[in-house]
PDB file of C-alpha atoms and ligand atoms in Angstrom:
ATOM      1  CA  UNK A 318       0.000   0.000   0.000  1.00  0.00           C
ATOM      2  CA  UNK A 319       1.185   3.443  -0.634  1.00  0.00           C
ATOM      3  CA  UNK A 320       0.881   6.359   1.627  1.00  0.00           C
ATOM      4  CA  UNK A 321       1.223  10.022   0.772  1.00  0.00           C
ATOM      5  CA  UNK A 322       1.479  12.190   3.903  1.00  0.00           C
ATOM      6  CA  UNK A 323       1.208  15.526   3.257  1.00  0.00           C
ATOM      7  CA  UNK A 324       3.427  17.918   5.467  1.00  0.00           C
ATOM      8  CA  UNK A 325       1.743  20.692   6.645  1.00  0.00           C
ATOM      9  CA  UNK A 326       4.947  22.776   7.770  1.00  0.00           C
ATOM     10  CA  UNK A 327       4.776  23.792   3.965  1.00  0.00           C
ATOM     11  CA  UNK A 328       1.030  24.916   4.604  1.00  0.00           C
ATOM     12  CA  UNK A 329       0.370  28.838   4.831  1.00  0.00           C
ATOM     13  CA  UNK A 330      -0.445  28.835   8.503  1.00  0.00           C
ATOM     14  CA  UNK A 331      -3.139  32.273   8.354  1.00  0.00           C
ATOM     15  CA  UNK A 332      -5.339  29.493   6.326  1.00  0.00           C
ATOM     16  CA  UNK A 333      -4.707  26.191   8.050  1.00  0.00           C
ATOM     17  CA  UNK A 334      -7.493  24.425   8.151  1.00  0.00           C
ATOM     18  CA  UNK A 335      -8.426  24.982   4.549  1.00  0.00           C
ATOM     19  CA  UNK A 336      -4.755  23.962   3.612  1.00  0.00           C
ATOM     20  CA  UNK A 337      -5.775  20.553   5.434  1.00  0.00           C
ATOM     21  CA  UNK A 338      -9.467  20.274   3.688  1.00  0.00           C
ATOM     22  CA  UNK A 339      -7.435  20.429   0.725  1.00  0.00           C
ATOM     23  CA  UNK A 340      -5.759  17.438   1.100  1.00  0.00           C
ATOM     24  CA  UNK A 341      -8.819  15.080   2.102  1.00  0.00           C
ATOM     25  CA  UNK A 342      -7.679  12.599  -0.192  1.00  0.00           C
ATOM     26  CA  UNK A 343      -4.420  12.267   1.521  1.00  0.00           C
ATOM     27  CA  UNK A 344      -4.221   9.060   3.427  1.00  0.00           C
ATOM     28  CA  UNK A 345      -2.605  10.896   6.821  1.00  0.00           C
ATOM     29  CA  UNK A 346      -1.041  14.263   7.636  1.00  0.00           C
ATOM     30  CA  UNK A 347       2.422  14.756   8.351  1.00  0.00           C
ATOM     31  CA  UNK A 348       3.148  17.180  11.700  1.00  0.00           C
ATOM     32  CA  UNK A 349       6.251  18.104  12.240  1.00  0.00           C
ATOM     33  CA  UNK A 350       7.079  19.417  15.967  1.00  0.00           C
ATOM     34  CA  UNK A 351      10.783  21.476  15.706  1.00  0.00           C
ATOM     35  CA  UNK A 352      11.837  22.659  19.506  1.00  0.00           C
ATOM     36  CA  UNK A 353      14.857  24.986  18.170  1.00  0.00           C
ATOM     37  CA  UNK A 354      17.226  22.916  20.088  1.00  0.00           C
ATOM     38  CA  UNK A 355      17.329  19.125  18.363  1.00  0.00           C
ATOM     39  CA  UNK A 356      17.102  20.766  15.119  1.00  0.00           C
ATOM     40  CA  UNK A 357      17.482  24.269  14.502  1.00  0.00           C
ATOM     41  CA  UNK A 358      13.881  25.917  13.834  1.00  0.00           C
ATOM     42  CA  UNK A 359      10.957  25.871  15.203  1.00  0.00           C
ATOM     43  CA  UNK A 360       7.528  24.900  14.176  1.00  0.00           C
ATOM     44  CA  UNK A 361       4.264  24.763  15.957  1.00  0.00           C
ATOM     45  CA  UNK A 362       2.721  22.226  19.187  1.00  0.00           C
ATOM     46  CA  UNK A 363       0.042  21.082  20.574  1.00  0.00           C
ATOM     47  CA  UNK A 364      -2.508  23.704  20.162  1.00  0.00           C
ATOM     48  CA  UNK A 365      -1.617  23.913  16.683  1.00  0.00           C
ATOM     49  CA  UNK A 366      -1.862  19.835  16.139  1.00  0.00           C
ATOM     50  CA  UNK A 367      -4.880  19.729  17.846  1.00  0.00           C
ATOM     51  CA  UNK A 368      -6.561  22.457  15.834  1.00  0.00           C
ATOM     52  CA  UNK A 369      -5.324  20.595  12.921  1.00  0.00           C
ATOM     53  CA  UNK A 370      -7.121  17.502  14.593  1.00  0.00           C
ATOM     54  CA  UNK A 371     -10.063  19.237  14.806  1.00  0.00           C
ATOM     55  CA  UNK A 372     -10.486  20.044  11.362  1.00  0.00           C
ATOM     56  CA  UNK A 373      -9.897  16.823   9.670  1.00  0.00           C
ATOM     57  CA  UNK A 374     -10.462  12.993  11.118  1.00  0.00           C
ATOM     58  CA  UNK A 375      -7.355  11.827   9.183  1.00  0.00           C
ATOM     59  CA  UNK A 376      -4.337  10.005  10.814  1.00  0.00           C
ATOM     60  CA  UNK A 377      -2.170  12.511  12.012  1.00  0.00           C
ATOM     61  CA  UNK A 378       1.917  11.241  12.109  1.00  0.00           C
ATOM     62  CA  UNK A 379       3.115  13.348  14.876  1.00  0.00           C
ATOM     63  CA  UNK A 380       7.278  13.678  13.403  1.00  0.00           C
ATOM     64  CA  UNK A 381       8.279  14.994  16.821  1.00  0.00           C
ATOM     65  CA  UNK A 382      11.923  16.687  16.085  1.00  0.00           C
ATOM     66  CA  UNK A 383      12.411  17.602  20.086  1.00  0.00           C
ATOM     67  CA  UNK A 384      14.851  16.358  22.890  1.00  0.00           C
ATOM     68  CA  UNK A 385      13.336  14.307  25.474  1.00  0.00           C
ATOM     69  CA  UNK A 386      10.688  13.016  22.834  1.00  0.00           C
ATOM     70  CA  UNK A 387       9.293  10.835  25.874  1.00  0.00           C
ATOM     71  CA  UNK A 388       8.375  14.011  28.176  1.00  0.00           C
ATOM     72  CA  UNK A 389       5.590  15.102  25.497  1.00  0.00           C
ATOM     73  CA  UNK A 390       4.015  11.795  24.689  1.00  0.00           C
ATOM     74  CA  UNK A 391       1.418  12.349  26.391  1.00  0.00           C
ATOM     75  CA  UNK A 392       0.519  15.841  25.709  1.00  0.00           C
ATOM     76  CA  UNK A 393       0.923  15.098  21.631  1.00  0.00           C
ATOM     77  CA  UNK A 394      -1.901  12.121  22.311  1.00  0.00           C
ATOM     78  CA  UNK A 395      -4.111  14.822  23.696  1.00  0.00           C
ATOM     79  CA  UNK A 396      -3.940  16.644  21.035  1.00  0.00           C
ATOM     80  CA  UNK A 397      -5.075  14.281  18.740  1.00  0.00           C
ATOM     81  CA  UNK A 398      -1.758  12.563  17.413  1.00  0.00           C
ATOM     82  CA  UNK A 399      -2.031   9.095  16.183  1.00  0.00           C
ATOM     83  CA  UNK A 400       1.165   7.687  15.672  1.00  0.00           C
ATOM     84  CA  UNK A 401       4.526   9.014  17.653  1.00  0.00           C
ATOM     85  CA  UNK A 402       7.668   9.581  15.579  1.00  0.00           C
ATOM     86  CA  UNK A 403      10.666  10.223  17.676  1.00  0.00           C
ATOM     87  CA  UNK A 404      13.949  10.624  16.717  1.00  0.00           C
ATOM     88  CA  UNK A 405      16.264   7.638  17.874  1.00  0.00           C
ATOM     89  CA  UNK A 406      18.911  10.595  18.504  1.00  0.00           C
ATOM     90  CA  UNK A 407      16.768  12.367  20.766  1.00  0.00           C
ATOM     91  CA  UNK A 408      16.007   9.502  23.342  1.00  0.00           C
ATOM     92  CA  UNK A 409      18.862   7.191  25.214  1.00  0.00           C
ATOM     93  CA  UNK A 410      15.934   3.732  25.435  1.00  0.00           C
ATOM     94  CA  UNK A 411      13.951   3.615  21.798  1.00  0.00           C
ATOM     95  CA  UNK A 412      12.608   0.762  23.251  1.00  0.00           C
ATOM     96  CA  UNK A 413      10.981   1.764  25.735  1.00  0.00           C
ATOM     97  CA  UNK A 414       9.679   5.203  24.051  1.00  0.00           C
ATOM     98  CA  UNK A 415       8.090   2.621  21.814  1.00  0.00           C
ATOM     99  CA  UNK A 416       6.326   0.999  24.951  1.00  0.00           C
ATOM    100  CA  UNK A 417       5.332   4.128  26.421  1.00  0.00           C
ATOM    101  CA  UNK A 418       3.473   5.185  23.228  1.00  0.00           C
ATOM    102  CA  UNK A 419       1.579   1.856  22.920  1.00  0.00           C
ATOM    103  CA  UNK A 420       0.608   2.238  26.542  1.00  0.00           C
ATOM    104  CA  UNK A 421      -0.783   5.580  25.331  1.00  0.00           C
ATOM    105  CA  UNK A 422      -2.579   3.811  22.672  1.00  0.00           C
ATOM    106  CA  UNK A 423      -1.195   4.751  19.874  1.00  0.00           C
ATOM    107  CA  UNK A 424       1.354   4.181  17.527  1.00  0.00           C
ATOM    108  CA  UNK A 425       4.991   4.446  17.808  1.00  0.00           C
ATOM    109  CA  UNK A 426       7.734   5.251  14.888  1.00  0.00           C
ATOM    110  CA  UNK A 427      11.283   6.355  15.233  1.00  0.00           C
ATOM    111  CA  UNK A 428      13.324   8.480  12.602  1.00  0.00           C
ATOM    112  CA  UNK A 429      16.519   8.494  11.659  1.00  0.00           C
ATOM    113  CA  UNK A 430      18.831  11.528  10.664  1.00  0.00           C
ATOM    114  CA  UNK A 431      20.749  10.885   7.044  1.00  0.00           C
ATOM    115  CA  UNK A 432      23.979  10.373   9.226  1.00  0.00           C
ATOM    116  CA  UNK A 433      22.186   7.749  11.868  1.00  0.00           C
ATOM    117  CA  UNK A 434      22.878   4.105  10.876  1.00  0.00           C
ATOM    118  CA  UNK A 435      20.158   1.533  10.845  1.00  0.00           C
ATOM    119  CA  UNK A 436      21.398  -0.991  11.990  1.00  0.00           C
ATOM    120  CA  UNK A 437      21.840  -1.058  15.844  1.00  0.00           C
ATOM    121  CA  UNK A 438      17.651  -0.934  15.603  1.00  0.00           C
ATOM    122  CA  UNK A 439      16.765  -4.042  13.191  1.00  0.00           C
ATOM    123  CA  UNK A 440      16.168  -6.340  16.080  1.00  0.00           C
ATOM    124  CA  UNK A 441      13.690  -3.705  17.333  1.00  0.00           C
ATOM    125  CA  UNK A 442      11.474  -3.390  14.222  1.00  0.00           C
ATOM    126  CA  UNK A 443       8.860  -5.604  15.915  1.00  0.00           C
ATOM    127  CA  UNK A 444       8.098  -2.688  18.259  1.00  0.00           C
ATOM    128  CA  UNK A 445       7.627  -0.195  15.643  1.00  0.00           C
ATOM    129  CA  UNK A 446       4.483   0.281  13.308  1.00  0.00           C
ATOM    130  CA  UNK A 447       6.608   2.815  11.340  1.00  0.00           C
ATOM    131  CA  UNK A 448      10.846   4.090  10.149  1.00  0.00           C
ATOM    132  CA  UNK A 449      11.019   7.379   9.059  1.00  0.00           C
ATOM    133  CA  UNK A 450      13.884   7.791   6.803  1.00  0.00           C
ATOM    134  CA  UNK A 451      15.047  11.121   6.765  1.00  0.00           C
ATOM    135  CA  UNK A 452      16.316  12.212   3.364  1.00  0.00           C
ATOM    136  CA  UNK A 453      17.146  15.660   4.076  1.00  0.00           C
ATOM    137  CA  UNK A 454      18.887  16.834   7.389  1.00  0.00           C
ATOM    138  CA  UNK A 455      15.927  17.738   9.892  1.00  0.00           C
ATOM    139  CA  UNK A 456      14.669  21.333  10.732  1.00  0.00           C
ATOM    140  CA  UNK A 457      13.357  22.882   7.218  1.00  0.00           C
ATOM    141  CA  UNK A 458      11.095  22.198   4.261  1.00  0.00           C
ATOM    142  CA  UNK A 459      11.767  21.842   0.488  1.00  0.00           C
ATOM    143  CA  UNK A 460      15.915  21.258   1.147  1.00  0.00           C
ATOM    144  CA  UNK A 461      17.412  18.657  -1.617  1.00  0.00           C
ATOM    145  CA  UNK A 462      16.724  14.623  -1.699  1.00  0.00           C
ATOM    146  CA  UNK A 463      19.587  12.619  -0.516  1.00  0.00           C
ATOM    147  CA  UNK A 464      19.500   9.786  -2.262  1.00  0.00           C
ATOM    148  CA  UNK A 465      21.910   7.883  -0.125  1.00  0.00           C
ATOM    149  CA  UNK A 466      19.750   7.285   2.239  1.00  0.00           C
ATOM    150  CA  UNK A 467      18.429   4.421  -0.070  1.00  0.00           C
ATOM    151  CA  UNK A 468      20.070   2.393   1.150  1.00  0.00           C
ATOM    152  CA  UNK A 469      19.283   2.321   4.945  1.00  0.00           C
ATOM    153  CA  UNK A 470      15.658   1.622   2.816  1.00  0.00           C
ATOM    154  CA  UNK A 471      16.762  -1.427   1.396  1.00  0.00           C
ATOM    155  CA  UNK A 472      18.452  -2.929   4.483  1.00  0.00           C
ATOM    156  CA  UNK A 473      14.696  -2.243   6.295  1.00  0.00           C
ATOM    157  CA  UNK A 474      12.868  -3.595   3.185  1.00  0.00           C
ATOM    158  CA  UNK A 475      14.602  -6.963   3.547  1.00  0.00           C
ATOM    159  CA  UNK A 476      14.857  -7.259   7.046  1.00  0.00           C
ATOM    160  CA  UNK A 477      10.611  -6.339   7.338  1.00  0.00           C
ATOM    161  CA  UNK A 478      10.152  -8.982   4.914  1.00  0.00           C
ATOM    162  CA  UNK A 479      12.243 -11.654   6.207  1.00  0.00           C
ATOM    163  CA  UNK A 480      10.797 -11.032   9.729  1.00  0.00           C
ATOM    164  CA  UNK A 481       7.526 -11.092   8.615  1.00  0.00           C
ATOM    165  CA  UNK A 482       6.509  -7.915   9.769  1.00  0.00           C
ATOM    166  CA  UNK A 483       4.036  -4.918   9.310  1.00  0.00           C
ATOM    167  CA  UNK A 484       6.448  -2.292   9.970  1.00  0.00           C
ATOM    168  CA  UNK A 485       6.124   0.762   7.258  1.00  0.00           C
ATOM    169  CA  UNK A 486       9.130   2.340   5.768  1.00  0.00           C
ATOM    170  CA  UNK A 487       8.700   5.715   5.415  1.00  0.00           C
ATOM    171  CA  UNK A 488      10.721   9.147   3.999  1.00  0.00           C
ATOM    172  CA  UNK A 489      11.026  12.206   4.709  1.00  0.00           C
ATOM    173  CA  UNK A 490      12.440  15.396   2.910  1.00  0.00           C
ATOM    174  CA  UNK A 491      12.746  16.127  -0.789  1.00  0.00           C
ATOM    175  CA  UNK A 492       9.493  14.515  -1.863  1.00  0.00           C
ATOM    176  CA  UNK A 493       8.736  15.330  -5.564  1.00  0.00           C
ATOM    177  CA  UNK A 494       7.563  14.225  -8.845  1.00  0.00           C
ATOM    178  CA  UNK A 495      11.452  13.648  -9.747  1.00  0.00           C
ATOM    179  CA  UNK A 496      12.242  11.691  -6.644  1.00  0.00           C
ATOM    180  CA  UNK A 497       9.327   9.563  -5.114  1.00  0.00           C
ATOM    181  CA  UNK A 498       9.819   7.100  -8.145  1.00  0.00           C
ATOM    182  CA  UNK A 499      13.801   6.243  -6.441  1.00  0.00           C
ATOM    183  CA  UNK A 500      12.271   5.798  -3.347  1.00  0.00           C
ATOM    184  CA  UNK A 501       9.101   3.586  -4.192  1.00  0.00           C
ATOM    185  CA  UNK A 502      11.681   1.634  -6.306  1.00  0.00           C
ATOM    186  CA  UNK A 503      14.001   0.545  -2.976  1.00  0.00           C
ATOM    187  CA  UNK A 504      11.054  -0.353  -0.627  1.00  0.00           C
ATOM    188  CA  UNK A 505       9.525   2.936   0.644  1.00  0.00           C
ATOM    189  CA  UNK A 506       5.830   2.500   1.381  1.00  0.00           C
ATOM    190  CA  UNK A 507       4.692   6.555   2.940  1.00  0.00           C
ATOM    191  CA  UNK A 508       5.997   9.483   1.269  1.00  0.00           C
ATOM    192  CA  UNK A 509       6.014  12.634   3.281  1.00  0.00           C
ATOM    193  CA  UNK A 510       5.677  15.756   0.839  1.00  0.00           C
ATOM    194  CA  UNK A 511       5.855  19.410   2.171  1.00  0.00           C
ATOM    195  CA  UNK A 512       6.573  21.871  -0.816  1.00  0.00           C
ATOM    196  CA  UNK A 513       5.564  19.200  -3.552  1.00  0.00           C
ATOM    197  CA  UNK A 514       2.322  19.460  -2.058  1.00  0.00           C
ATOM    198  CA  UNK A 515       1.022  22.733  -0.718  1.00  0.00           C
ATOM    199  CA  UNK A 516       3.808  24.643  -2.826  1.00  0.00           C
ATOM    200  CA  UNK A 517       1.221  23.335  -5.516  1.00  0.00           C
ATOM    201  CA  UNK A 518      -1.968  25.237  -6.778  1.00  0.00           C
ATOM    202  CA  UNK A 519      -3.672  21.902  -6.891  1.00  0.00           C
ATOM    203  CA  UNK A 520      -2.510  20.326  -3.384  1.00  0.00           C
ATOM    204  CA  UNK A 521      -4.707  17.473  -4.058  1.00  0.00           C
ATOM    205  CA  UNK A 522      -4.486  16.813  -7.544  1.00  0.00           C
ATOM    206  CA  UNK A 523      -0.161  17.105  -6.103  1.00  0.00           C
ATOM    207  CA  UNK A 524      -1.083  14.293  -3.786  1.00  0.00           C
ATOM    208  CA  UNK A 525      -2.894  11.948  -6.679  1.00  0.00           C
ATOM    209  CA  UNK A 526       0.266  12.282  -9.043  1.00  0.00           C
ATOM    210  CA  UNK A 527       2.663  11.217  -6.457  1.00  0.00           C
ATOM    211  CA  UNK A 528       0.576   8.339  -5.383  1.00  0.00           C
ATOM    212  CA  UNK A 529       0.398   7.462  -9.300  1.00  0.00           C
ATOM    213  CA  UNK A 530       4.637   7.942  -9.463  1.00  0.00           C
ATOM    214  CA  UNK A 531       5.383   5.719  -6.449  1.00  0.00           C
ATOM    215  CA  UNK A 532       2.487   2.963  -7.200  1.00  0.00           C
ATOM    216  CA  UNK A 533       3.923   2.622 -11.149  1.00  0.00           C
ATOM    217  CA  UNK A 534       7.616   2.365  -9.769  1.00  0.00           C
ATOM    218  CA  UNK A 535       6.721  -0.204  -7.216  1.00  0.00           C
TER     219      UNK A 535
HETATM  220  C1  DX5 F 341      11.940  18.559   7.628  1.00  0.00           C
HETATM  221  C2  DX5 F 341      10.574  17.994   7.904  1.00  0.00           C
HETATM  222  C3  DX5 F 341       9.843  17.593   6.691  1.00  0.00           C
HETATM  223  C4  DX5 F 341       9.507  18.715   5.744  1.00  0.00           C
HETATM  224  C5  DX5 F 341       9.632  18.144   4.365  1.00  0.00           C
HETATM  225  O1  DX5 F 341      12.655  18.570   8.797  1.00  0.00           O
HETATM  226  O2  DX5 F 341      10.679  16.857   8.735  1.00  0.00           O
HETATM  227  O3  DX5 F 341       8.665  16.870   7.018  1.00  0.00           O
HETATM  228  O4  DX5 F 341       8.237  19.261   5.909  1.00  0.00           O
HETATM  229  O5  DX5 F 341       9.535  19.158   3.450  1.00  0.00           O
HETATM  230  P1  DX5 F 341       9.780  18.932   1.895  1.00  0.00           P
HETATM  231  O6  DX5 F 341       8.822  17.884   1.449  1.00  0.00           O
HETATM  232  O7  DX5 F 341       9.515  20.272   1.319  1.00  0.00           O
HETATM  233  O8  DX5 F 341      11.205  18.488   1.749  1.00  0.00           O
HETATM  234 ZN1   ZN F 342       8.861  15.663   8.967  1.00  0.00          ZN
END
């Protein structure tokens, strides 16, 4: 199955909620959560996500690029979050961030920076519903596709499928009509897209040609 997430740090924030409404035929939204210190920007938090939540009842992928990921669980479930992506830099026990999440109910993911090897996690995948492959260094929208990050994809890819499991590879940064293709193509599954999306006057119609790209490279 293909997923295109739609990453509302590229929406224009005065309009928000129609930005959103725009892309109802997006399979989940993408909310990325900067603190200024594990990456250098900032974004938006809870009131923001759950204003998004509000508006829309799609899946909402909570990308949560803070330190101490574990400390704001909670709050990011209250505010309508459905799956919590934490950075494997930010937290000393992925592990049990993973467990804490499912006690919340929900999902849990973990990302990786384009520097951050794979492997010391593979024997954890079982614990994960989702890897978020970052293909762009954290922090800021529309930056350039690293396509070197493949092949941390690949390594996932096989290791999912040998172990049997549901675990969904996902990417993250430099989304577009020229790259999704590469990605589908090694094993990527959910395609977050900020500026190939709402930097489009046809969000939507953005999010149905990507979903065609990756499905006809897959
Ligand atoms: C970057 C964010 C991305 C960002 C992607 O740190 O995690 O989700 O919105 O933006 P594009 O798709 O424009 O590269
Ligand atoms: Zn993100």
């Amino acid at each position: 199955m293909i997923y295109i997430a739609p990453s509302i740090l590229a929406a224009d924030y005065a309009a928000l909620g129609s930005d959103v409404r725009k892309v109802a035929n997006a399979d989940l939204i993408h909310v990325d959560i900067m603190d200024g210190h594990f990456v250098p920007n900032l974004s938006f938090g809870p009131d923001v996500t759950k204003a998004v939540n509000n508006v829309t009842e799609q899946f909402l992928d909570m990308h949560l690029m803070i330190e101490q990921p574990e400390k704001w669980f909670e709050t990011y479930v209250g505010a309508g979050g459905d799956r919590l992506v934490f950075h494997v830099e930010a937290t000393s026990d992925h592990v049990g961030a993973a467990r804490q999440a499912h006690d919340l109910g929900v999902q849990a993911g973990f990302a990786v920076k384009p520097g951050t090897s794979i492997e010391p996690y593979l024997d954890d995948l079982e614990l994960f519903e989702e890897v978020m492959i970052m293909s762009v260094e954290p922090g800021f929208g529309g930056q350039k596709f690293m396509p070197e990050v493949l092949d941390k994809v690949r390594v996932l890819r096989d290791r999912i499928a040998e172990a049997g499991l549901g675990t969904i590879i996902a990417i993250d940064g430099g989304i577009a009509e020229t790259t999704i293709a590469h990605a589908a193509a090694a094993g990527v599954e959910s395609f977050v897209a900020g500026s190939a999306v709402f930097g489009k006057d046809d969000p939507a119609a953005a999010v149905e040609n990507l979903r065609l790209l990756a499905e006809q490279a897959r």
